[in-house]
XYZ file of N, CA, C and O in Angstrom:
640
model
N 0.834 -1.181 0.000
C 0.000 0.000 0.000
C 0.873 1.236 0.000
O 1.820 1.323 0.766
N 0.555 2.163 -0.884
C 1.364 3.369 -1.011
C 0.996 4.355 0.083
O -0.155 4.496 0.457
N 2.010 4.992 0.570
C 1.776 6.008 1.601
C 1.425 7.313 0.907
O 2.125 7.746 -0.002
N 0.306 7.941 1.331
C -0.062 9.205 0.689
C 0.980 10.279 0.989
O 1.524 10.335 2.068
N 1.249 11.057 0.013
C 2.176 12.165 0.219
C 1.370 13.457 0.279
O 0.436 13.664 -0.504
N 1.709 14.286 1.223
C 0.947 15.543 1.334
C 1.208 16.443 0.138
O 2.312 16.484 -0.380
N 0.200 17.095 -0.282
C 0.367 18.067 -1.366
C 0.038 19.445 -0.803
O -0.829 19.569 0.057
N 0.720 20.448 -1.282
C 0.473 21.788 -0.734
C -0.938 22.265 -1.097
O -1.450 21.975 -2.164
N -1.530 22.958 -0.162
C -2.851 23.556 -0.414
C -2.696 24.710 -1.368
O -1.670 25.388 -1.377
N -3.711 24.942 -2.175
C -3.605 26.107 -3.045
C -3.541 27.378 -2.192
O -4.114 27.439 -1.112
N -2.821 28.327 -2.678
C -2.696 29.586 -1.955
C -4.066 30.252 -1.882
O -4.821 30.246 -2.851
N -4.388 30.783 -0.707
C -5.696 31.444 -0.598
C -5.741 32.673 -1.499
O -4.752 33.342 -1.706
N -6.905 32.895 -2.037
C -7.100 34.084 -2.883
C -8.096 34.997 -2.197
O -8.929 34.547 -1.405
N -7.995 36.231 -2.502
C -8.913 37.205 -1.909
C -10.324 36.938 -2.402
O -10.536 36.538 -3.546
N -11.264 37.150 -1.523
C -12.666 37.009 -1.904
C -12.993 38.100 -2.908
O -12.669 39.265 -2.691
N -13.605 37.735 -4.028
C -13.912 38.773 -5.018
C -14.833 39.827 -4.412
O -15.781 39.494 -3.705
N -14.532 41.047 -4.679
C -15.351 42.154 -4.196
C -16.251 42.603 -5.332
O -15.775 42.887 -6.425
N -17.520 42.620 -5.057
C -18.446 43.109 -6.075
C -18.906 44.484 -5.657
O -19.220 44.715 -4.487
N -18.917 45.361 -6.595
C -19.366 46.709 -6.322
C -20.888 46.699 -6.364
O -21.479 46.281 -7.344
N -21.482 47.138 -5.282
C -22.941 47.172 -5.258
C -23.397 48.572 -5.607
O -22.810 49.557 -5.182
N -24.420 48.621 -6.391
C -25.005 49.906 -6.726
C -26.404 49.934 -6.150
O -27.086 48.925 -6.087
N -26.793 51.076 -5.731
C -28.104 51.217 -5.109
C -29.199 51.111 -6.159
O -29.156 51.770 -7.190
N -30.184 50.287 -5.865
C -31.322 50.193 -6.768
C -32.401 51.180 -6.337
O -33.483 51.196 -6.875
N -32.072 51.968 -5.314
C -33.045 52.919 -4.802
C -32.599 54.355 -5.087
O -32.700 55.215 -4.240
N -32.080 54.595 -6.267
C -31.701 55.939 -6.647
C -32.946 56.808 -6.596
O -33.991 56.441 -7.112
N -32.800 57.961 -5.970
C -33.954 58.844 -5.831
C -34.273 59.542 -7.147
O -33.388 59.893 -7.914
N -35.548 59.758 -7.355
C -36.044 60.424 -8.564
C -35.856 61.933 -8.457
O -35.720 62.491 -7.361
N -35.875 62.598 -9.603
C -35.814 64.060 -9.646
C -37.126 64.634 -9.111
O -38.180 64.000 -9.217
N -37.079 65.818 -8.523
C -38.293 66.415 -7.942
C -39.286 66.873 -9.018
O -38.908 67.099 -10.167
N -40.559 67.058 -8.635
C -41.566 67.518 -9.594
C -41.396 68.993 -9.966
O -41.783 69.406 -11.046
N -40.852 69.783 -9.053
C -40.511 71.188 -9.287
C -39.242 71.480 -8.502
O -38.917 70.759 -7.557
N -38.576 72.535 -8.870
C -37.405 72.960 -8.118
C -37.879 73.973 -7.089
O -38.364 75.041 -7.445
N -37.785 73.615 -5.821
C -38.240 74.527 -4.780
C -38.054 73.939 -3.404
O -37.932 72.731 -3.245
N -38.044 74.813 -2.418
C -37.856 74.375 -1.044
C -39.152 73.804 -0.468
O -40.250 74.151 -0.907
N -38.999 72.931 0.518
C -40.159 72.387 1.221
C -40.677 73.463 2.167
O -39.938 73.943 3.029
N -41.940 73.852 1.991
C -42.528 74.849 2.880
C -43.493 74.230 3.883
O -43.885 74.876 4.853
N -43.893 72.983 3.633
C -44.699 72.247 4.606
C -44.356 70.789 4.414
O -44.532 70.225 3.325
N -43.824 70.160 5.463
C -43.254 68.819 5.356
C -44.299 67.720 5.538
O -45.436 67.966 5.959
N -43.865 66.518 5.251
C -44.664 65.294 5.444
C -44.777 65.031 6.944
O -43.771 65.084 7.670
N -45.977 64.737 7.413
C -46.171 64.445 8.837
C -47.456 63.659 9.026
O -48.544 64.228 9.026
N -47.335 62.345 9.147
C -48.525 61.538 9.410
C -48.519 61.001 10.836
O -49.541 60.507 11.305
N -47.375 61.101 11.515
C -47.291 60.593 12.887
C -47.200 61.726 13.907
O -46.983 61.497 15.088
N -47.355 62.958 13.439
C -47.377 64.121 14.333
C -48.258 65.182 13.690
O -48.605 65.091 12.503
N -48.625 66.172 14.451
C -49.492 67.231 13.951
C -48.672 68.462 13.577
O -47.712 68.811 14.270
N -49.068 69.099 12.479
C -48.486 70.364 12.045
C -49.589 71.411 12.098
O -50.761 71.115 11.869
N -49.201 72.647 12.361
C -50.193 73.712 12.407
C -50.462 74.250 11.006
O -49.542 74.656 10.306
N -51.717 74.239 10.604
C -52.126 74.774 9.309
C -52.582 76.215 9.489
O -53.590 76.485 10.154
N -51.842 77.143 8.883
C -52.204 78.558 8.932
C -53.549 78.770 8.246
O -54.395 79.514 8.730
N -53.747 78.116 7.132
C -54.982 78.270 6.360
C -56.202 77.815 7.155
O -57.211 78.503 7.219
N -56.107 76.614 7.744
C -57.246 76.034 8.454
C -57.328 76.476 9.914
O -58.323 76.213 10.584
N -56.261 77.121 10.409
C -56.173 77.550 11.803
C -56.433 76.372 12.745
O -57.234 76.451 13.670
N -55.740 75.256 12.452
C -55.869 74.064 13.294
C -54.656 73.167 13.087
O -53.902 73.317 12.140
N -54.484 72.226 14.003
C -53.416 71.240 13.913
C -53.902 70.072 13.077
O -55.047 69.637 13.217
N -53.059 69.571 12.189
C -53.470 68.510 11.275
C -52.262 67.680 10.839
O -51.122 68.086 11.030
N -52.512 66.527 10.259
C -51.444 65.745 9.635
C -51.292 66.224 8.191
O -52.142 66.959 7.675
N -50.227 65.773 7.530
C -49.987 66.202 6.155
C -49.321 65.044 5.424
O -48.165 64.720 5.692
N -50.035 64.420 4.497
C -49.552 63.202 3.835
C -48.760 63.470 2.566
O -48.660 62.611 1.699
N -48.181 64.638 2.469
C -47.330 64.972 1.335
C -46.365 66.059 1.746
O -46.230 66.366 2.937
N -45.695 66.638 0.776
C -44.852 67.805 1.024
C -45.313 68.911 0.090
O -45.794 68.651 -1.014
N -45.191 70.130 0.555
C -45.507 71.284 -0.280
C -44.191 71.920 -0.689
O -43.374 72.288 0.164
N -43.992 72.013 -2.000
C -42.761 72.563 -2.557
C -43.052 73.934 -3.156
O -43.855 74.049 -4.080
N -42.382 74.958 -2.643
C -42.581 76.313 -3.140
C -42.192 76.391 -4.610
O -41.171 75.840 -5.026
N -43.023 77.053 -5.384
C -42.760 77.265 -6.810
C -43.673 78.382 -7.290
O -44.780 78.560 -6.769
N -43.220 79.117 -8.258
C -44.027 80.208 -8.800
C -45.264 79.658 -9.504
O -45.216 78.583 -10.114
N -46.364 80.402 -9.433
C -47.544 80.053 -10.210
C -47.119 80.014 -11.677
O -46.413 80.907 -12.153
N -47.480 78.952 -12.357
C -47.106 78.786 -13.760
C -45.862 77.936 -13.965
O -45.554 77.566 -15.097
N -45.138 77.590 -12.879
C -43.959 76.722 -13.007
C -44.403 75.327 -13.430
O -45.425 74.815 -12.962
N -43.632 74.711 -14.319
C -43.972 73.367 -14.800
C -43.828 72.331 -13.688
O -42.853 72.354 -12.935
N -44.796 71.424 -13.620
C -44.786 70.316 -12.666
C -44.560 69.049 -13.470
O -45.316 68.753 -14.409
N -43.515 68.300 -13.109
C -43.098 67.144 -13.900
C -43.274 65.839 -13.147
O -43.137 65.789 -11.923
N -43.554 64.780 -13.885
C -43.664 63.447 -13.307
C -42.295 63.020 -12.790
O -41.290 63.158 -13.498
N -42.250 62.487 -11.580
C -40.968 62.102 -10.990
C -40.448 60.783 -11.547
O -39.250 60.526 -11.521
N -41.340 59.942 -12.041
C -40.983 58.650 -12.629
C -41.869 58.399 -13.843
O -42.922 59.020 -13.985
N -41.472 57.471 -14.682
C -42.327 57.067 -15.804
C -43.541 56.323 -15.265
O -43.468 55.693 -14.209
N -44.631 56.397 -15.984
C -45.828 55.687 -15.548
C -47.026 56.010 -16.415
O -46.891 56.518 -17.532
N -48.201 55.733 -15.876
C -49.465 55.961 -16.568
C -50.334 56.876 -15.725
O -50.489 56.654 -14.514
N -50.902 57.896 -16.351
C -51.795 58.808 -15.634
C -53.040 58.013 -15.249
O -53.738 57.473 -16.100
N -53.274 57.935 -13.948
C -54.385 57.137 -13.428
C -55.620 57.988 -13.128
O -56.749 57.531 -13.275
N -55.395 59.228 -12.684
C -56.515 60.108 -12.353
C -56.151 61.558 -12.650
O -55.003 61.960 -12.491
N -57.155 62.317 -13.062
C -57.072 63.771 -13.185
C -58.408 64.274 -12.654
O -59.457 63.925 -13.188
N -58.369 65.066 -11.579
C -59.628 65.497 -10.956
C -59.415 66.753 -10.125
O -58.280 67.169 -9.886
N -60.509 67.342 -9.684
C -60.424 68.481 -8.781
C -60.866 68.037 -7.401
O -62.015 67.653 -7.187
N -59.932 68.093 -6.473
C -60.173 67.713 -5.092
C -60.708 68.934 -4.332
O -60.244 70.051 -4.546
N -61.671 68.708 -3.432
C -62.265 69.813 -2.676
C -61.232 70.580 -1.859
O -61.367 71.786 -1.673
N -60.226 69.891 -1.351
C -59.221 70.544 -0.503
C -57.926 70.857 -1.240
O -57.342 71.907 -1.054
N -57.466 69.929 -2.077
C -56.154 70.070 -2.702
C -56.185 70.640 -4.118
O -55.153 70.823 -4.738
N -57.375 70.906 -4.640
C -57.489 71.518 -5.956
C -57.244 70.537 -7.089
O -57.405 69.322 -6.942
N -56.829 71.070 -8.219
C -56.602 70.253 -9.412
C -55.453 69.285 -9.120
O -54.367 69.687 -8.692
N -55.724 67.994 -9.368
C -54.820 66.915 -8.956
C -54.594 65.936 -10.101
O -55.530 65.595 -10.817
N -53.349 65.473 -10.226
C -52.984 64.423 -11.178
C -52.326 63.304 -10.392
O -51.464 63.554 -9.550
N -52.728 62.068 -10.675
C -52.145 60.885 -10.037
C -51.522 60.022 -11.124
O -52.177 59.725 -12.131
N -50.258 59.632 -10.920
C -49.543 58.796 -11.879
C -49.164 57.483 -11.203
O -48.609 57.487 -10.099
N -49.487 56.361 -11.857
C -49.143 55.019 -11.361
C -47.823 54.612 -11.995
O -47.659 54.693 -13.211
N -46.880 54.171 -11.166
C -45.546 53.774 -11.620
C -45.349 52.276 -11.402
O -46.199 51.599 -10.824
N -44.201 51.772 -11.835
C -43.872 50.360 -11.609
C -43.669 50.098 -10.111
O -43.563 51.032 -9.315
N -43.606 48.837 -9.744
C -43.382 48.414 -8.360
C -44.442 48.940 -7.397
O -44.152 49.240 -6.253
N -45.665 49.084 -7.888
C -46.813 49.501 -7.082
C -46.579 50.821 -6.350
O -46.907 50.975 -5.185
N -45.981 51.768 -7.077
C -45.753 53.115 -6.544
C -46.660 54.094 -7.276
O -46.961 53.913 -8.455
N -47.085 55.131 -6.578
C -47.973 56.139 -7.132
C -47.510 57.509 -6.657
O -47.092 57.660 -5.513
N -47.607 58.505 -7.540
C -47.300 59.873 -7.133
C -48.513 60.758 -7.395
O -49.284 60.522 -8.327
N -48.680 61.759 -6.530
C -49.823 62.663 -6.609
C -49.296 64.093 -6.650
O -48.410 64.450 -5.862
N -49.847 64.886 -7.552
C -49.445 66.275 -7.751
C -50.710 67.121 -7.639
O -51.651 66.926 -8.408
N -50.756 68.062 -6.698
C -51.971 68.847 -6.490
C -51.650 70.336 -6.384
O -50.488 70.727 -6.270
N -52.703 71.129 -6.389
C -52.642 72.586 -6.431
C -52.163 73.037 -7.811
O -51.442 74.015 -7.958
N -52.580 72.282 -8.819
C -52.211 72.607 -10.193
C -53.211 73.592 -10.788
O -54.353 73.708 -10.327
N -52.798 74.248 -11.845
C -53.680 75.091 -12.625
C -54.644 74.175 -13.399
O -54.312 73.019 -13.681
N -55.798 74.690 -13.746
C -56.802 73.887 -14.454
C -56.351 73.423 -15.838
O -56.935 72.500 -16.402
N -55.304 74.010 -16.381
C -54.850 73.655 -17.729
C -53.902 72.451 -17.706
O -52.810 72.509 -18.253
N -54.344 71.361 -17.111
C -53.538 70.141 -17.030
C -53.240 69.644 -18.437
O -54.097 69.683 -19.318
N -52.020 69.153 -18.647
C -51.586 68.759 -19.999
C -51.724 67.270 -20.278
O -51.342 66.804 -21.343
N -52.233 66.504 -19.320
C -52.361 65.058 -19.513
C -53.795 64.626 -19.237
O -54.565 65.358 -18.621
N -54.096 63.407 -19.688
C -55.426 62.848 -19.415
C -55.259 61.402 -18.940
O -54.198 60.790 -19.131
N -56.283 60.876 -18.331
C -56.258 59.505 -17.824
C -55.870 58.551 -18.953
O -56.380 58.653 -20.069
N -54.939 57.659 -18.655
C -54.477 56.675 -19.625
C -53.202 57.063 -20.350
O -52.561 56.210 -20.965
N -52.825 58.345 -20.291
C -51.582 58.780 -20.948
C -50.377 58.100 -20.310
O -50.290 57.990 -19.080
N -49.449 57.655 -21.143
C -48.151 57.139 -20.682
C -47.217 58.341 -20.619
O -47.151 59.120 -21.572
N -46.522 58.487 -19.490
C -45.596 59.612 -19.332
C -44.224 59.097 -18.940
O -44.099 58.078 -18.257
N -43.203 59.794 -19.393
C -41.836 59.494 -19.000
C -41.478 60.322 -17.778
O -42.112 61.351 -17.511
N -40.448 59.908 -17.064
C -39.929 60.732 -15.977
C -39.546 62.078 -16.561
O -38.928 62.150 -17.613
N -39.963 63.145 -15.916
C -39.659 64.491 -16.402
C -40.703 65.072 -17.332
O -40.607 66.241 -17.720
N -41.723 64.287 -17.699
C -42.790 64.806 -18.568
C -43.607 65.847 -17.809
O -43.928 65.672 -16.627
N -43.963 66.922 -18.482
C -44.750 67.984 -17.860
C -46.202 67.531 -17.739
O -46.830 67.150 -18.722
N -46.716 67.564 -16.506
C -48.099 67.172 -16.237
C -49.019 68.380 -16.261
O -50.191 68.293 -16.621
N -48.509 69.508 -15.835
C -49.278 70.738 -15.734
C -48.395 71.811 -15.135
O -47.167 71.677 -15.137
N -49.028 72.854 -14.599
C -48.273 73.942 -13.984
C -48.866 74.251 -12.607
O -50.027 73.949 -12.327
N -48.042 74.865 -11.772
C -48.485 75.259 -10.430
C -49.613 76.268 -10.566
O -49.539 77.206 -11.370
N -50.667 76.046 -9.785
C -51.806 76.955 -9.768
C -52.055 77.475 -8.369
O -51.146 77.531 -7.537
N -53.308 77.809 -8.108
C -53.705 78.264 -6.775
C -55.081 77.695 -6.451
O -55.974 78.382 -6.002
N -55.232 76.397 -6.695
C -56.539 75.750 -6.581
C -56.751 74.999 -5.264
O -57.851 74.515 -5.020
N -55.715 74.889 -4.420
C -55.834 74.133 -3.167
C -56.391 75.023 -2.063
O -55.662 75.746 -1.391
N -57.677 74.945 -1.862
C -58.344 75.788 -0.871
C -57.784 75.547 0.531
O -57.593 76.482 1.293
N -57.475 74.291 0.862
C -57.006 73.988 2.219
C -55.566 74.411 2.460
O -55.071 74.322 3.576
N -54.890 74.892 1.403
C -53.496 75.314 1.560
C -53.262 76.706 0.973
O -52.131 77.088 0.703
N -54.327 77.477 0.804
C -54.194 78.786 0.153
C -53.478 79.810 1.019
O -53.078 80.858 0.524
N -53.271 79.534 2.307
C -52.541 80.451 3.180
C -51.041 80.369 2.985
O -50.299 81.180 3.534
N -50.588 79.400 2.223
C -49.163 79.242 1.948
C -48.799 79.967 0.663
O -49.664 80.255 -0.165
N -47.495 80.214 0.485
C -47.081 80.804 -0.792
C -47.298 79.780 -1.903
O -47.537 78.595 -1.633
N -47.241 80.204 -3.162
C -47.485 79.275 -4.279
C -46.602 78.029 -4.152
O -45.423 78.113 -3.806
N -47.214 76.888 -4.466
C -46.499 75.615 -4.290
C -47.218 74.499 -5.026
O -48.347 74.664 -5.475
N -46.536 73.338 -5.111
C -47.185 72.107 -5.547
C -47.237 71.193 -4.330
O -46.269 71.092 -3.567
N -48.394 70.587 -4.119
C -48.530 69.565 -3.073
C -48.172 68.242 -3.742
O -48.777 67.859 -4.736
N -47.155 67.547 -3.193
C -46.658 66.310 -3.782
C -46.719 65.194 -2.751
O -46.242 65.352 -1.624
N -47.328 64.072 -3.128
C -47.416 62.915 -2.232
C -46.936 61.677 -2.972
O -47.001 61.610 -4.206
N -46.473 60.688 -2.212
C -45.946 59.458 -2.796
C -46.501 58.280 -2.011
O -46.615 58.341 -0.779
N -46.865 57.232 -2.736
C -47.482 56.057 -2.124
C -46.779 54.795 -2.606
O -46.393 54.709 -3.776
N -46.617 53.832 -1.714
C -46.091 52.517 -2.061
C -47.128 51.511 -1.579
O -47.519 51.531 -0.401
N -47.597 50.656 -2.475
C -48.685 49.707 -2.177
C -49.883 50.463 -1.602
O -50.502 50.030 -0.632
N -50.169 51.615 -2.184
C -51.300 52.472 -1.809
C -51.217 53.039 -0.400
O -52.194 53.585 0.104
N -50.069 52.934 0.251
C -49.878 53.513 1.582
C -49.007 54.764 1.457
O -47.979 54.755 0.774
N -49.410 55.820 2.114
C -48.662 57.064 2.093
C -47.283 56.860 2.728
O -47.163 56.241 3.778
N -46.253 57.360 2.052
C -44.883 57.299 2.577
C -44.264 58.690 2.451
O -44.740 59.522 1.686
N -43.200 58.923 3.212
C -42.499 60.195 3.129
C -41.848 60.297 1.750
O -40.963 59.495 1.425
N -42.262 61.260 0.925
C -41.717 61.370 -0.432
C -40.196 61.546 -0.463
O -39.547 61.182 -1.440
N -39.615 62.092 0.595
C -38.169 62.332 0.619
C -37.370 61.033 0.590
O -36.195 61.045 0.267
N -37.996 59.907 0.896
C -37.305 58.616 0.826
C -37.126 58.142 -0.611
O -36.300 57.284 -0.891
N -37.913 58.689 -1.544
C -37.918 58.216 -2.933
C -37.562 59.293 -3.957
O -37.219 58.971 -5.089
N -37.688 60.543 -3.550
C -37.509 61.661 -4.483
C -36.579 62.700 -3.837
O -36.687 62.969 -2.646
N -35.675 63.272 -4.644
C -34.765 64.306 -4.138
C -35.572 65.589 -3.930
O -35.948 66.254 -4.890
N -35.815 65.930 -2.678
C -36.624 67.099 -2.365
C -35.905 68.031 -1.396
O -35.183 67.575 -0.528
N -36.168 69.327 -1.562
C -35.702 70.361 -0.647
C -34.264 70.327 -0.390
O -33.609 70.843 0.357
C-alpha cells in the first residue's frame, strides 16, 4: 500500500469584491423649490390656512404660479380630478406599485387619464386651486405612495 504524500494547499485568494449599486436611486423632484410644509402623518403640524393642527400626507414645494410640474418617474396617468381641498390633482401610477400625486395645479392640465408619461414629462403647472393650503405661498402639493400607503416622499424623491 502506497503512503499518501501531502500536497500543498492552493494559496488562498482574496474574496472577489463586487461593487454594489443602489437600486433605490432617488427620482428628480416635480418642481425645483424648497419644502414649505413637510410630510407628517405621525405628528401634527399647524395649518395657517385652516387655523388648526393637522397631519400632512405629502410635502408642499414652493414654486411660482405657472412653473412646470413634472412626473418624478415614468408611468401611466391614473386620475385627473379636482379635489375639494387640494385643488386640481394628477395621479400617476408607476412600476413596483408606486404612485405619485401632484396637487394645487392650474386647471390647464396637460395630460389625461391613460396617458403614458416618461420621468420628467410635464403634467401641468403650479396653480392656486388648493383651498385647504391657500394660506401658503405658491407651491405644488406632492405625495408618494407605495402599495397604496402614504410614505415620506423624501425617501424616494430628491426634495428640498
